[in-house]
Amino acid sequence: MASPAVSVVCVGMAGSGKTTFMQRINSYLHSKKTVPYVMNLDPAVHSVPFDSNIDIRDSINYKEVMKQYNLGPNGGILTSLNLFATKVDQIISLLEKRTAPNPDNPSAKPIEHILVDTPGQIEVFVWSASGSILLETLASSFPTVIAYVIDTPRASSTSTFMSNMLYACSILYKTKLPMILVFNKTDVKDADFAKEWMTDFDKFQQALRQEEESGAFGTEGGVGGFGAGSGYMGSLLNSMSLMLEEFYRHLSVVAVSSMTGDGVDEFFDAVETKRQEFERDYKPELERKKQEREENKSSQRELELGKLMKDMSVSGSGRRERKGPETGPETVSEAEDEEEDEIIKRGLADGEDFSDEDYDYAGPSAGDEQGLSERYKQALSGSQSAPSDADNSFTRLKLEHILTTLKQNHYHHLAKLKTAKVRDTLTDAKWIKVFQTYTYSTAAWLSLQSVPLMVGPSMIVAMLLDETRPASSIEIYFARCLGFSLLTIAVLTVMLTGSIPLTSSISEPVTTADSDPKAPYALPTLVVTSLFHAISAFYAYTWYVTRGQGVFAVAVGGGSILAFIGLWCVLFASSGGKISRRTGADKRTTGFPFANSEAAKKHTGKKIL
Ligand SMILES: Nc1nc2c(ncn2[C@@H]2O[C@H](COP(=O)(O)OP(=O)(O)OP(=O)(O)O)[C@@H](O)[C@H]2O)c(=O)[nH]1
């Protein structure tokens, strides 16, 4: 569908001012009464200072992704983007709809700009599969321009400037989309020097010489000090600047201040120039690619789909227990921060635009391996069917690309998950067995004691009395009450620990995790009953020592064994336990004030955050 809208994708190094720049151009467009469509693709951003129509954070909880897949911050962003990318078709349909003239209201101005903010970790977006998918899909439907935001004050030395240019060059090469270099923060440092360096080779040489003379490249006595030694950096920069001349010619350069708003007019002029360039130079290339893919589509798709499903062959592996050891944290600090597992926090059907009926999100939770596999399958099958006019979209033709790239991105995560799953299933079964042995033994032991108290209270009282007389009615009453109480505790123990499920709909085994909805009181019950056994055993011991009656020795034995098993479950088999169920790391060594991260590292082999 032909659309006049142009999409502007802001990329840049962390802290270069992308978000502030987005805010500035957004408010500029509002002031010009051409309201843009805004997308935030940074799942890790805490808050964005502008209203976004589509926000990745509405659908993906980045922290939960990190926790669930056991990833670091960059892996978390990457996986969040991958999950988001599976729904790229819907996003594009939505954008196409919003940017097309409204037949019901022909006088309404269609959206002319789509603004996209990207993660601060530039490489995660530009070099990831999902980044490519999102960018290429966007470019297949709309003229797309990359705005590479540069922190001007930080690019004022020849080496930082050159690093930035090389980065920009690599992004241009990777995305193959028209690019505008946005020298931001010009209220702090004017960008004239950069423009000069890009257009006049001699000026750059001059600056280079000056820096060399001042020793900024690590020459003796230099202040820079980080260079590889005298002369090397200078000559490297020299030759690179020559090589980059061709690259500079393909760029538009604007100097802006997101703070003051200077240069925003020029930026939109550059956007218009690049839009025309896109239509003229880039679109035919995309069309050619599209044609090629169309030809190879069906055979390639079958092949890739088969491969992907093979790699993700978790479908037959049964249901993954969401709670329990496998969701346990990998590092100690993760364990201590544990929250409710929930990847899809609010669901995609949220917010102004995602509540749109077009956006029919009903995918399974991304919180588990099978969920992930299912989501990919769904995304793919959705793309396979639906031959509509939107099928002309490059999106659909990107299917095989989505398959391969997502597969590559997730290959090692899936492998990791599979290993963890097998290991955890084994260990979990062991724990559950001990735990259930404990609860049933407790119930049996208490019931055993309750029976004579209820059935023959007078006999029990007579046994306990030193004198020979019939039991009084009050003694009989208390003995029976004690019997009933013990029986009640026995029943409560098996119920509250979930050993006997209260509803027939529960088919998963109960776990001792605090957050297990099937047995929220399992751990407290375990603790209380273990204490009860310990106290009873101790009390029986004192009686045995003072009275020497053998029956107390039996009570000491039974109580002690149960107290010991209960304590073992509390320590080792519960999520509140001190031993990590996943790694075996002893967390007692890592807590405040005697933090000993080395002990935990030894077990986890991982970084303690
Ligand atoms: N003086 C000045 N400061 C700016 C300008 N643009 C951004 N900043 C500041 O630069 C810092 C980083 O800005 P952000 O917009 O958060 O940068 P970002 O690239 O989105 O950061 P990440 O999301 O972490 O990658 C903030 O403190 C901004 O106030 C500008 O034009 N002038």
mmCIF file of C-alpha atoms and ligand atoms in Angstrom, residues 13-20 42 120 184-188 257-259, ligand 1:
data_model
loop_
_atom_site.group_PDB
_atom_site.id
_atom_site.type_symbol
_atom_site.label_atom_id
_atom_site.label_comp_id
_atom_site.label_asym_id
_atom_site.label_seq_id
_atom_site.Cartn_x
_atom_site.Cartn_y
_atom_site.Cartn_z
ATOM 1 C CA MET A 13 25.093 5.069 21.365
ATOM 2 C CA ALA A 14 23.810 4.952 24.919
ATOM 3 C CA GLY A 15 23.410 8.444 26.278
ATOM 4 C CA SER A 16 23.725 10.159 22.912
ATOM 5 C CA GLY A 17 20.295 11.690 23.479
ATOM 6 C CA LYS A 18 18.008 9.521 21.326
ATOM 7 C CA THR A 19 15.082 9.716 23.694
ATOM 8 C CA THR A 20 15.442 13.463 24.225
ATOM 9 C CA ASP A 42 13.491 -0.057 24.048
ATOM 10 C CA GLY A 120 20.384 2.272 24.039
ATOM 11 C CA ASN A 184 23.104 16.367 19.053
ATOM 12 C CA LYS A 185 23.809 18.543 22.093
ATOM 13 C CA THR A 186 25.039 21.457 20.014
ATOM 14 C CA ASP A 187 24.057 23.760 22.855
ATOM 15 C CA VAL A 188 27.089 22.319 24.632
ATOM 16 C CA SER A 257 20.105 20.544 20.185
ATOM 17 C CA SER A 258 17.371 18.400 21.626
ATOM 18 C CA MET A 259 17.413 20.683 24.634
HETATM 19 N N1 LIG B 1 22.831 19.662 26.886
HETATM 20 C C1 LIG B 1 22.145 18.750 26.243
HETATM 21 N N2 LIG B 1 21.886 17.580 26.840
HETATM 22 C C2 LIG B 1 21.170 16.656 26.169
HETATM 23 C C3 LIG B 1 20.693 16.896 24.860
HETATM 24 N N3 LIG B 1 20.037 15.775 24.460
HETATM 25 C C4 LIG B 1 20.091 14.907 25.476
HETATM 26 N N4 LIG B 1 20.772 15.427 26.499
HETATM 27 C C5 LIG B 1 21.063 14.779 27.780
HETATM 28 O O1 LIG B 1 21.788 13.602 27.541
HETATM 29 C C6 LIG B 1 21.430 12.606 28.489
HETATM 30 C C7 LIG B 1 21.039 11.334 27.768
HETATM 31 O O2 LIG B 1 19.870 11.588 27.030
HETATM 32 P P1 LIG B 1 18.841 10.445 26.623
HETATM 33 O O3 LIG B 1 17.823 11.080 25.749
HETATM 34 O O4 LIG B 1 18.373 9.704 27.810
HETATM 35 O O5 LIG B 1 19.815 9.521 25.795
HETATM 36 P P2 LIG B 1 19.507 8.111 25.148
HETATM 37 O O6 LIG B 1 20.410 7.988 23.971
HETATM 38 O O7 LIG B 1 18.059 7.935 24.910
HETATM 39 O O8 LIG B 1 19.981 7.180 26.297
HETATM 40 P P3 LIG B 1 19.794 5.596 26.374
HETATM 41 O O9 LIG B 1 18.329 5.330 26.247
HETATM 42 O O10 LIG B 1 20.364 5.242 27.704
HETATM 43 O O11 LIG B 1 20.583 5.077 25.256
HETATM 44 C C8 LIG B 1 20.302 13.197 29.316
HETATM 45 O O12 LIG B 1 20.846 13.652 30.512
HETATM 46 C C9 LIG B 1 19.801 14.345 28.484
HETATM 47 O O13 LIG B 1 19.298 15.384 29.286
HETATM 48 C C10 LIG B 1 20.984 18.154 24.247
HETATM 49 O O14 LIG B 1 20.626 18.453 23.117
HETATM 50 N N5 LIG B 1 21.707 19.030 24.997
#
